[in-house]
Tab-separated table of N, CA, C and O in Angstrom:
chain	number	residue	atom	x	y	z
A	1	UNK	N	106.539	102.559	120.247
A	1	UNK	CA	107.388	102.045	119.190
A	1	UNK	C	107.565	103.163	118.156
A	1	UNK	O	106.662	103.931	117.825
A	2	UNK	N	108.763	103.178	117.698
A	2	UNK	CA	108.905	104.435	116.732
A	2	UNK	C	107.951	103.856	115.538
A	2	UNK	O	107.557	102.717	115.287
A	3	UNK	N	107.725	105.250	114.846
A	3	UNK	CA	107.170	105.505	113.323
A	3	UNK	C	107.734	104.042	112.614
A	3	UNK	O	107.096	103.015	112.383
A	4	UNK	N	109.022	104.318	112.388
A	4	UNK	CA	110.405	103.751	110.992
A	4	UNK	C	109.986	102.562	111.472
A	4	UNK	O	109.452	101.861	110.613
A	5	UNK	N	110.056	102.019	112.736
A	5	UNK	CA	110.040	100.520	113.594
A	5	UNK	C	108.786	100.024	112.827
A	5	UNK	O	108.787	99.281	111.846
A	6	UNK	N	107.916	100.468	113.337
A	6	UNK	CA	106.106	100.084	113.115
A	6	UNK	C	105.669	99.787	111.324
A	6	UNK	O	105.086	98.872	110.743
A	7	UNK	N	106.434	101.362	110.790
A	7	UNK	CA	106.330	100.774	109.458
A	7	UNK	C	107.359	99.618	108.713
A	7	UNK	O	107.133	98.861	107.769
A	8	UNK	N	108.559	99.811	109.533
A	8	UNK	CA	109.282	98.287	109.132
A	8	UNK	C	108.370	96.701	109.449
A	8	UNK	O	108.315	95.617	108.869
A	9	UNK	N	107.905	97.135	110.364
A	9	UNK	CA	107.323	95.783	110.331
A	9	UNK	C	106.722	95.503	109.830
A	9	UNK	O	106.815	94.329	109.470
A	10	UNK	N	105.416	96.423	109.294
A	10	UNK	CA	104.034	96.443	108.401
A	10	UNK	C	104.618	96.160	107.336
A	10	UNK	O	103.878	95.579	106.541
A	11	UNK	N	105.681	96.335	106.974
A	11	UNK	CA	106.474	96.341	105.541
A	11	UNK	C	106.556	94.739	105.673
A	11	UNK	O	105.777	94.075	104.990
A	12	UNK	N	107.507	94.068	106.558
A	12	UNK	CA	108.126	92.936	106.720
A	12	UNK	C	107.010	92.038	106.559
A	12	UNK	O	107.431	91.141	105.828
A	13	UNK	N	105.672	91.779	106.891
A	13	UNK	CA	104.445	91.099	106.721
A	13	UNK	C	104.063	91.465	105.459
A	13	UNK	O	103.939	90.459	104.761
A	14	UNK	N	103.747	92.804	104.679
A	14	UNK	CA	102.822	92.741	103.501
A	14	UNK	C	104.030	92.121	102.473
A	14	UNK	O	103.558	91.631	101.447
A	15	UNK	N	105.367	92.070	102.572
A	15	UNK	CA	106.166	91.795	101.814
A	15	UNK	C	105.743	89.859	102.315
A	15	UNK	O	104.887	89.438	101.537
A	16	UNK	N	105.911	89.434	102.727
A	16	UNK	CA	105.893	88.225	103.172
A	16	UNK	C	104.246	87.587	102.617
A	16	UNK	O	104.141	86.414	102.258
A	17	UNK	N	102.969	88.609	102.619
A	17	UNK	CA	102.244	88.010	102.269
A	17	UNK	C	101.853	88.214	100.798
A	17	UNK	O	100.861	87.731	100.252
A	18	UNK	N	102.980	89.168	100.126
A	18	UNK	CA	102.528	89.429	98.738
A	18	UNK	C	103.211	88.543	97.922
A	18	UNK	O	102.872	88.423	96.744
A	19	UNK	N	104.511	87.640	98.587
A	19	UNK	CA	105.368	86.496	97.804
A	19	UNK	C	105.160	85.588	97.522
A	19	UNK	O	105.022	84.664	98.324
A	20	UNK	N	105.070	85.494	96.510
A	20	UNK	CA	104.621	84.215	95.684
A	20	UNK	C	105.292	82.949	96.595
A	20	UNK	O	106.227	83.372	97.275
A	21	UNK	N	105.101	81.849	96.730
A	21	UNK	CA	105.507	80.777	97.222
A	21	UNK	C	106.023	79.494	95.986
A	21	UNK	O	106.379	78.317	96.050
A	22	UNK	N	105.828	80.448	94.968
A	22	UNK	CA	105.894	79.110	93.637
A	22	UNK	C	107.355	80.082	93.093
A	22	UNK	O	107.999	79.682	92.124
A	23	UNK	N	107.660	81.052	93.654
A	23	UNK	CA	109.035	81.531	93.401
A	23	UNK	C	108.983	82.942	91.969
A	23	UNK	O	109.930	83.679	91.696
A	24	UNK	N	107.799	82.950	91.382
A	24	UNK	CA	107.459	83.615	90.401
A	24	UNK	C	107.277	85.267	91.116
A	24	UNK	O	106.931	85.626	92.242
A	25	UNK	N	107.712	86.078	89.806
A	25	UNK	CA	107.057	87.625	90.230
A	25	UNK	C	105.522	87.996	90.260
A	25	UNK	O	104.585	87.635	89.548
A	26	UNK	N	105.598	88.784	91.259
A	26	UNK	CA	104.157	88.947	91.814
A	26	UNK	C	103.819	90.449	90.818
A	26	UNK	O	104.222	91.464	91.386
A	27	UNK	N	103.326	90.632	89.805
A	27	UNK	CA	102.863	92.373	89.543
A	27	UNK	C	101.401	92.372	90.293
A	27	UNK	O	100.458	91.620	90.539
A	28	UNK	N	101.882	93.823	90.506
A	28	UNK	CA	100.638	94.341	91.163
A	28	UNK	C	99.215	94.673	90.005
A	28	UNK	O	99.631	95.286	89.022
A	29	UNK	N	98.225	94.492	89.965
A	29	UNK	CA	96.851	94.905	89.668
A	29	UNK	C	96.822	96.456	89.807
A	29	UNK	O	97.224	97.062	90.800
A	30	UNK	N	96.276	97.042	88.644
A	30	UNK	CA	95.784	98.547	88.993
A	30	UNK	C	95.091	98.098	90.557
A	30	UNK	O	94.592	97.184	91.214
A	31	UNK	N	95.615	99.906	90.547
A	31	UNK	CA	94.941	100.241	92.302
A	31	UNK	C	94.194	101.535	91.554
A	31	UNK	O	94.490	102.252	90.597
A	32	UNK	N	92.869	101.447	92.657
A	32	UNK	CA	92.023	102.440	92.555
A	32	UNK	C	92.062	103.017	94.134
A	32	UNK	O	92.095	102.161	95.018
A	33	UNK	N	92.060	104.361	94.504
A	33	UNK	CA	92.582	105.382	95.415
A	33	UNK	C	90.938	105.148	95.908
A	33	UNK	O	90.074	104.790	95.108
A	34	UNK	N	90.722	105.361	97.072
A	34	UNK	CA	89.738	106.452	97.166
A	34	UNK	C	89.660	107.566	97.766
A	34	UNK	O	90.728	107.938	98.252
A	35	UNK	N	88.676	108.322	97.932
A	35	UNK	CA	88.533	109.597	97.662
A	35	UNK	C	89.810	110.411	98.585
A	35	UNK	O	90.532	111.239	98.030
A	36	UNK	N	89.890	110.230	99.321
A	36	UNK	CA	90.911	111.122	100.613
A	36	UNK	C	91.724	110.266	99.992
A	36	UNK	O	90.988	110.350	99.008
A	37	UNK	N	92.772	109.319	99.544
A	37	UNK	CA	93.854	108.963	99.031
A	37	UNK	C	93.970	109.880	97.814
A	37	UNK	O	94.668	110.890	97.724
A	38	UNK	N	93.171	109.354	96.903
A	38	UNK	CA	93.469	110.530	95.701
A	38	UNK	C	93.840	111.819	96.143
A	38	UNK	O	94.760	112.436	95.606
A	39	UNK	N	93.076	112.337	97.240
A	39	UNK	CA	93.354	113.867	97.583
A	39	UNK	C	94.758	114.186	98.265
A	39	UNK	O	95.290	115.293	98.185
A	40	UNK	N	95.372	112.960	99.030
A	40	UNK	CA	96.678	113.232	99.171
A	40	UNK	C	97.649	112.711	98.065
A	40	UNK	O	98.775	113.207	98.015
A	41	UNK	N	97.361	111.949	97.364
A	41	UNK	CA	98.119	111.696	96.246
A	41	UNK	C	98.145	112.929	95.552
A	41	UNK	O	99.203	113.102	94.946
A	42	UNK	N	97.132	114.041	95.424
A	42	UNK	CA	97.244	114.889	94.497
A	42	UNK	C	98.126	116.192	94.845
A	42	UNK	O	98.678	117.018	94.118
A	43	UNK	N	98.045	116.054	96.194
A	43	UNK	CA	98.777	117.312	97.208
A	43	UNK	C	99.897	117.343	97.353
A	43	UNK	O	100.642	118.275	97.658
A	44	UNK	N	100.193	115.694	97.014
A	44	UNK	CA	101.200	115.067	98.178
A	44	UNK	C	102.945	114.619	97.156
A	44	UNK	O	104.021	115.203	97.029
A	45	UNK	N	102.363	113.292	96.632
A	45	UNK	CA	103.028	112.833	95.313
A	45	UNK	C	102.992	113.469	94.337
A	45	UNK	O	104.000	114.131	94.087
A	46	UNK	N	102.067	113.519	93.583
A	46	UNK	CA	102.002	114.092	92.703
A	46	UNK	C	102.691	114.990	91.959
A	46	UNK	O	103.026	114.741	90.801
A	47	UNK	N	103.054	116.504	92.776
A	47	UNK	CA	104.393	116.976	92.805
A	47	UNK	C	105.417	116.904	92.199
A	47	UNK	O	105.968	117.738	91.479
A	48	UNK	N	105.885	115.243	92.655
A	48	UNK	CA	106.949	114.882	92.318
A	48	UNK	C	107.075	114.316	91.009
A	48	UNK	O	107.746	114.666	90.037
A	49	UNK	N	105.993	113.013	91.266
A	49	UNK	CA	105.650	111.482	90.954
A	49	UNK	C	104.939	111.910	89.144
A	49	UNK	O	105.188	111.238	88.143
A	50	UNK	N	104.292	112.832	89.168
A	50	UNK	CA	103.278	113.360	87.935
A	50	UNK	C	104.627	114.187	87.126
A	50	UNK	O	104.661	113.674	86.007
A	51	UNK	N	105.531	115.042	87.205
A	51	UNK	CA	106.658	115.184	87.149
A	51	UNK	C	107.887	115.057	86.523
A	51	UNK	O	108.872	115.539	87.082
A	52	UNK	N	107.997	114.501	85.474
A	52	UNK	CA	109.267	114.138	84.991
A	52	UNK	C	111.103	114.662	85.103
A	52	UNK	O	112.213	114.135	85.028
A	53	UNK	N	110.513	115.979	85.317
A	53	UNK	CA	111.731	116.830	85.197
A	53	UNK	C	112.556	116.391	86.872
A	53	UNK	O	113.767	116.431	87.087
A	54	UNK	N	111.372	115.960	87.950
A	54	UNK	CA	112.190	115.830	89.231
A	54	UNK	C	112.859	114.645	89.173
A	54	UNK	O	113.602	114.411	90.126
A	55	UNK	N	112.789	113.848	88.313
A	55	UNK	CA	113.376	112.533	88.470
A	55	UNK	C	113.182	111.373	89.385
A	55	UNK	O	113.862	110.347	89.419
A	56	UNK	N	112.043	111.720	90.203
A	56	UNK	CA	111.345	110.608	90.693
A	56	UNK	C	110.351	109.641	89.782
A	56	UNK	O	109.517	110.070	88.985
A	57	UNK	N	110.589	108.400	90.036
A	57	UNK	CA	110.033	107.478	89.520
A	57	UNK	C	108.169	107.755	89.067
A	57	UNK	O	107.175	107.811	89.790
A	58	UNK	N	108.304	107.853	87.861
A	58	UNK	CA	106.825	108.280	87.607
A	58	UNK	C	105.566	107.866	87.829
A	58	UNK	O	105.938	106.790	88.298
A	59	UNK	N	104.418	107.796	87.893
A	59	UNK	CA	102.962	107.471	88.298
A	59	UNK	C	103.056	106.073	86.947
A	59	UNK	O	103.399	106.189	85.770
A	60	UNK	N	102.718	105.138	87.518
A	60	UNK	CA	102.295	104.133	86.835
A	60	UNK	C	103.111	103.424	85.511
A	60	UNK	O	102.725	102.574	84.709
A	61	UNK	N	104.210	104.037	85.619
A	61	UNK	CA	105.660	103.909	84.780
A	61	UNK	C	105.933	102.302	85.541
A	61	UNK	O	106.635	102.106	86.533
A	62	UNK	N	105.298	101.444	84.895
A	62	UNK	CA	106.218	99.983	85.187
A	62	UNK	C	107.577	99.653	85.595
A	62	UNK	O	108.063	99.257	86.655
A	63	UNK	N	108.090	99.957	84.350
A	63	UNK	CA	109.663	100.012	84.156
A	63	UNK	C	110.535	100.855	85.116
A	63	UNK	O	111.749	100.856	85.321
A	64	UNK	N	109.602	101.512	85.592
A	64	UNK	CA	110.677	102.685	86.755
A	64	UNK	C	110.289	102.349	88.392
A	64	UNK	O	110.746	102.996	89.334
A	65	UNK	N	109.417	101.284	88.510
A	65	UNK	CA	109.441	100.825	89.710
A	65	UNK	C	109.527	99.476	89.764
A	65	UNK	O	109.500	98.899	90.851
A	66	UNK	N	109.664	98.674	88.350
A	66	UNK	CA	110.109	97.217	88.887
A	66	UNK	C	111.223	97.410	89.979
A	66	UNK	O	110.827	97.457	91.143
A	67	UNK	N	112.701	97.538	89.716
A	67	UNK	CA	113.586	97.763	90.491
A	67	UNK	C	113.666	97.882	91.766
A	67	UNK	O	114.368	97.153	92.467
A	68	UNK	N	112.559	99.324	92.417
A	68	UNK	CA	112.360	100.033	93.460
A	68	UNK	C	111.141	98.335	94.317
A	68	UNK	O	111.210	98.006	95.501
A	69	UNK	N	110.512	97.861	93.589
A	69	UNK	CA	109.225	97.533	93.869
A	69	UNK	C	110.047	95.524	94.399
A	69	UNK	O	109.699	94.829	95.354
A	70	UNK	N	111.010	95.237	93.443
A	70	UNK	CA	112.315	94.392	93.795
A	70	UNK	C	112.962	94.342	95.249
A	70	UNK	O	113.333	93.407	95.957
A	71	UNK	N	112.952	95.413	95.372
A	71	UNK	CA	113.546	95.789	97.452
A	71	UNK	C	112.800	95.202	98.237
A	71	UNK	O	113.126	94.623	99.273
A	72	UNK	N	111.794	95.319	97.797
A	72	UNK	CA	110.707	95.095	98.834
A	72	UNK	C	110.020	96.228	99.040
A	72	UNK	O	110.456	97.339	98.734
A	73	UNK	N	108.832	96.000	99.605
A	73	UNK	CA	107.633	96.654	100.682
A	73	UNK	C	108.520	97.413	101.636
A	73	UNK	O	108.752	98.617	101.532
A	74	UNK	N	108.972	96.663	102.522
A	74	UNK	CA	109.824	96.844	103.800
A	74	UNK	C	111.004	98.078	103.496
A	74	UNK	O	111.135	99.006	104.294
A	75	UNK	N	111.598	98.001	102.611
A	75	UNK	CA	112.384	99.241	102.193
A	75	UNK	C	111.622	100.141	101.598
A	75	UNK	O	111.714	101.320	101.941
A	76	UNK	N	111.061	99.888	100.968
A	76	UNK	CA	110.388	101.020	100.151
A	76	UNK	C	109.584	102.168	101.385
A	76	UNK	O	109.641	103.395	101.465
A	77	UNK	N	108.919	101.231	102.165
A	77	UNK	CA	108.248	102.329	103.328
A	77	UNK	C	109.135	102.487	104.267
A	77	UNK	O	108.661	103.145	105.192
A	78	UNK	N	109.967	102.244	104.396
A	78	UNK	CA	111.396	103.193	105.193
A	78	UNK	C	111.697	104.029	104.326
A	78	UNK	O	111.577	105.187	104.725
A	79	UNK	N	112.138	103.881	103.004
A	79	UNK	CA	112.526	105.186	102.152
A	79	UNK	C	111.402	106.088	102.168
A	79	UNK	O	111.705	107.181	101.690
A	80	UNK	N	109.958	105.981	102.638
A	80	UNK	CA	109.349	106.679	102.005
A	80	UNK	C	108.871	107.301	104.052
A	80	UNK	O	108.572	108.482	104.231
A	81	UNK	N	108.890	106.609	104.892
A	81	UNK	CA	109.171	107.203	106.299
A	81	UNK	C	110.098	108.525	106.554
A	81	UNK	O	109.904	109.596	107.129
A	82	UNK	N	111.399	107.834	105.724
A	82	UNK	CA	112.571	108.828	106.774
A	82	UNK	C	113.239	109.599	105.508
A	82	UNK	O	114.204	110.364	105.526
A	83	UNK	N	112.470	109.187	104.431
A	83	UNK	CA	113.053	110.587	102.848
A	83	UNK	C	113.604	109.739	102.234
A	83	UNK	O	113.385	108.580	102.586
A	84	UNK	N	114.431	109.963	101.204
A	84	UNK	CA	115.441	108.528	100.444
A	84	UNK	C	115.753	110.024	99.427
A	84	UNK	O	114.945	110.920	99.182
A	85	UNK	N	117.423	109.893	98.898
A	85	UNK	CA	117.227	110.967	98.026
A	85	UNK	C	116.769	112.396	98.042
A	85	UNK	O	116.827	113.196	98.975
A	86	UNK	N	116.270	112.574	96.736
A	86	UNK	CA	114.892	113.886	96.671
A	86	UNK	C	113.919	113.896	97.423
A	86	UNK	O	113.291	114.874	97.830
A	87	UNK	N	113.742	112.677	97.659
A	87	UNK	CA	112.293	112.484	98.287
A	87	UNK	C	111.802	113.050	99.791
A	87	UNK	O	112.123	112.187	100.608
A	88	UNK	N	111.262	113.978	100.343
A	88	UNK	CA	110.851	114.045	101.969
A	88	UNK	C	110.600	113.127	102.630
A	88	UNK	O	110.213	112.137	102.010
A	89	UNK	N	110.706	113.006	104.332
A	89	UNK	CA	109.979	112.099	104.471
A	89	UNK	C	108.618	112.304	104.676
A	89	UNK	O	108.021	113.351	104.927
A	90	UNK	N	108.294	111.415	104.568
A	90	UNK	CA	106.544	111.062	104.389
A	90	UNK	C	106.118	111.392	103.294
A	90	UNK	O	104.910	111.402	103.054
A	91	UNK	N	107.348	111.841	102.118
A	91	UNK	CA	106.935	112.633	100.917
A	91	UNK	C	105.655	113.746	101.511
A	91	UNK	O	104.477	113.890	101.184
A	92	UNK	N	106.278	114.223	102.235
A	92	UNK	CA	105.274	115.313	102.339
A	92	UNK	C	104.052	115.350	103.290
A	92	UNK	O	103.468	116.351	103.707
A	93	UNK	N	103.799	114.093	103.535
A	93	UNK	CA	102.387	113.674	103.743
A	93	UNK	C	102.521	113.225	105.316
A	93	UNK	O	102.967	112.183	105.796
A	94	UNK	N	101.844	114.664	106.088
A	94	UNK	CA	102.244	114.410	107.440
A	94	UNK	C	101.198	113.496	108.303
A	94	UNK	O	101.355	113.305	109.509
A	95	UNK	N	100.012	112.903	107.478
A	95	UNK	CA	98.716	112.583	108.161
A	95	UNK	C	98.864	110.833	107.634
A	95	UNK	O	98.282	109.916	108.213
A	96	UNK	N	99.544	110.700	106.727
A	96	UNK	CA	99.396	109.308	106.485
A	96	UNK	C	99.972	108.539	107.236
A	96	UNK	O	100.882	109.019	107.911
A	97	UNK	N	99.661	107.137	107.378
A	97	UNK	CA	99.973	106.003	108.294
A	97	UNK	C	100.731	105.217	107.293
A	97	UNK	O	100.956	105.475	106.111
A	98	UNK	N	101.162	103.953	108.201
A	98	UNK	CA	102.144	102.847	107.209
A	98	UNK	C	100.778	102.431	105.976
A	98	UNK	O	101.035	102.322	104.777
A	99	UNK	N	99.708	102.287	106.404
A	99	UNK	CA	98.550	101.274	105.405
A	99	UNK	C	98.270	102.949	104.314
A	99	UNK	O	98.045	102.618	103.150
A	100	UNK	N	98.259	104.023	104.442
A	100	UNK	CA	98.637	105.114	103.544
A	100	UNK	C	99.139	105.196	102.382
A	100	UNK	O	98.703	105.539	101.283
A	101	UNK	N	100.963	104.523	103.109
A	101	UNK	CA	102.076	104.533	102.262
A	101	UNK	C	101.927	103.934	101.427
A	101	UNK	O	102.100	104.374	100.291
A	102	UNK	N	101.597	102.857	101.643
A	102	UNK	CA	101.731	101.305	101.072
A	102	UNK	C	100.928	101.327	100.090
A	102	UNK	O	101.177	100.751	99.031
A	103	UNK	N	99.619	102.142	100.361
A	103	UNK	CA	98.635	101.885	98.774
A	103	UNK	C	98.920	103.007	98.568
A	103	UNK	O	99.654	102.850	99.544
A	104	UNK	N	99.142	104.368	98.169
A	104	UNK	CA	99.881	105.208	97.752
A	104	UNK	C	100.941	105.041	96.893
A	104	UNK	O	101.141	105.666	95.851
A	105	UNK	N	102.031	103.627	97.682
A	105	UNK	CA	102.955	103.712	96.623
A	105	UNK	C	102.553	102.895	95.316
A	105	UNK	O	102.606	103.283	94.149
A	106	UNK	N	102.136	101.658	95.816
A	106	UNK	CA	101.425	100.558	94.835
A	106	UNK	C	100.202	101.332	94.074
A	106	UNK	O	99.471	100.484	93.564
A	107	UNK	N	99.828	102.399	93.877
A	107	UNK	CA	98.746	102.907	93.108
A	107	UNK	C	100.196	103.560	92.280
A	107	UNK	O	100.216	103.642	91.052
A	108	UNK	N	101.022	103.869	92.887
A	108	UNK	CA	101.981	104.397	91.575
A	108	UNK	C	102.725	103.785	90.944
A	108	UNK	O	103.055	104.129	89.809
A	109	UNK	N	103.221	102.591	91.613
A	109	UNK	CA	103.975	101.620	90.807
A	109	UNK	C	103.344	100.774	90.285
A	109	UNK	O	104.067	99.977	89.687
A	110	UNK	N	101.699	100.440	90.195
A	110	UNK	CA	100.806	99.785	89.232
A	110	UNK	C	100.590	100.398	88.163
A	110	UNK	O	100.647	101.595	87.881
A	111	UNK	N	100.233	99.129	87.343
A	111	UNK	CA	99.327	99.768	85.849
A	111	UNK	C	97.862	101.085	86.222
A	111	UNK	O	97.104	100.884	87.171
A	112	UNK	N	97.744	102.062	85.507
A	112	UNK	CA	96.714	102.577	85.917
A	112	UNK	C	95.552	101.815	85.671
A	112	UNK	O	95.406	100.943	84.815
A	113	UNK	N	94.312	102.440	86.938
A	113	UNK	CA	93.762	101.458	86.173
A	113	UNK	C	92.572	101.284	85.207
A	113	UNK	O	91.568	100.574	85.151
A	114	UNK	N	93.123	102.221	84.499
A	114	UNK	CA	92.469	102.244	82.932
A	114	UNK	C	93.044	101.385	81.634
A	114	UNK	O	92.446	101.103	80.595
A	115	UNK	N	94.481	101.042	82.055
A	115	UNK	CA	95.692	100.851	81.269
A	115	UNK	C	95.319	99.098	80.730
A	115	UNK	O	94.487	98.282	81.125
A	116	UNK	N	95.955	99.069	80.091
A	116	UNK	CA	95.278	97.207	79.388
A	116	UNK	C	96.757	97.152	79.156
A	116	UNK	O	97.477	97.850	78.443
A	117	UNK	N	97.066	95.980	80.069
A	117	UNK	CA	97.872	95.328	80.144
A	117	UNK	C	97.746	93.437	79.286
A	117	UNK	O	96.700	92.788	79.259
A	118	UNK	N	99.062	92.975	78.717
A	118	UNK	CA	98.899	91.726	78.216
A	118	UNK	C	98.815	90.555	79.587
A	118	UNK	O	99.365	90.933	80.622
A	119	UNK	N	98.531	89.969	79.591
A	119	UNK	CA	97.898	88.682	80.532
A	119	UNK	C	99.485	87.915	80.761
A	119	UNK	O	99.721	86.967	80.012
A	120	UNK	N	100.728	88.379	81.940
A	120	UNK	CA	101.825	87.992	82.232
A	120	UNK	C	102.426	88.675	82.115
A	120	UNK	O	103.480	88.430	82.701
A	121	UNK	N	102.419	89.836	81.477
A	121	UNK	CA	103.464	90.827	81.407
A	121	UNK	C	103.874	91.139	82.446
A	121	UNK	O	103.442	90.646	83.487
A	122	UNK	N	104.916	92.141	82.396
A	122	UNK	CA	105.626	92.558	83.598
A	122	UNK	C	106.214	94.228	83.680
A	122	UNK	O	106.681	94.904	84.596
A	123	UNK	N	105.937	94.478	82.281
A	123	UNK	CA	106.338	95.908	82.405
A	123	UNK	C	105.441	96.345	80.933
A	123	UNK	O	105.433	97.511	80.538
């Protein structure tokens, strides 16, 4: 089964099991990396994501991945499979898998998690 296929699907389930059923938005919880994630996050994203001037959506910038984070799971790891934009594919990252992507991206489109967030917020 291709790469794009395999991670479409992994997409199509974590999107399906991260949806609320009461119809409400789901925000994500700080994500904490560990150790070999951080190390490709730092090699990898970072780059870009840490970055402002490239115009990719920034590390833990709420407001710049509600939108992206709106598509879905399922798009987001196709854009992030086969490039989207600026972006490479795999952003770079020739060793990661779909379960990689996925907390990779959600560690960037979460609150850090040092960050104190209000209890419902959303951005």
């Amino acid at each position: 089964m291709p790469r794009t296929m395999t991670i479409a699907i992994i997409g199509a389930i974590l999107t399906l099991a991260l949806s609320g059923c009461d119809g409400k938005e789901t925000r994500l919880a700080p994500v904490t990396l560990d150790a070999r994630l951080q190390g490709i996050y730092s090699r990898t994203c970072a780059t870009c994501h840490a970055n402002a001037e490239t115009g990719a959506p920034q590390v833990h910038d709420i407001a710049a991945w509600k939108p992206r984070l709106a598509q879905g799971d399922e798009v987001l790891l196709t854009h992030m499979a086969d490039g989207f934009n600026g972006m490479p594919p795999l952003g770079q990252c020739v060793e990661c898998d779909a379960d990689d992507l996925k907390n990779l991206m959600h560690f960037m489109a979460a609150p850090a998690p040092d960050q104190k967030t209000k209890e419902g917020a959303t951005e």
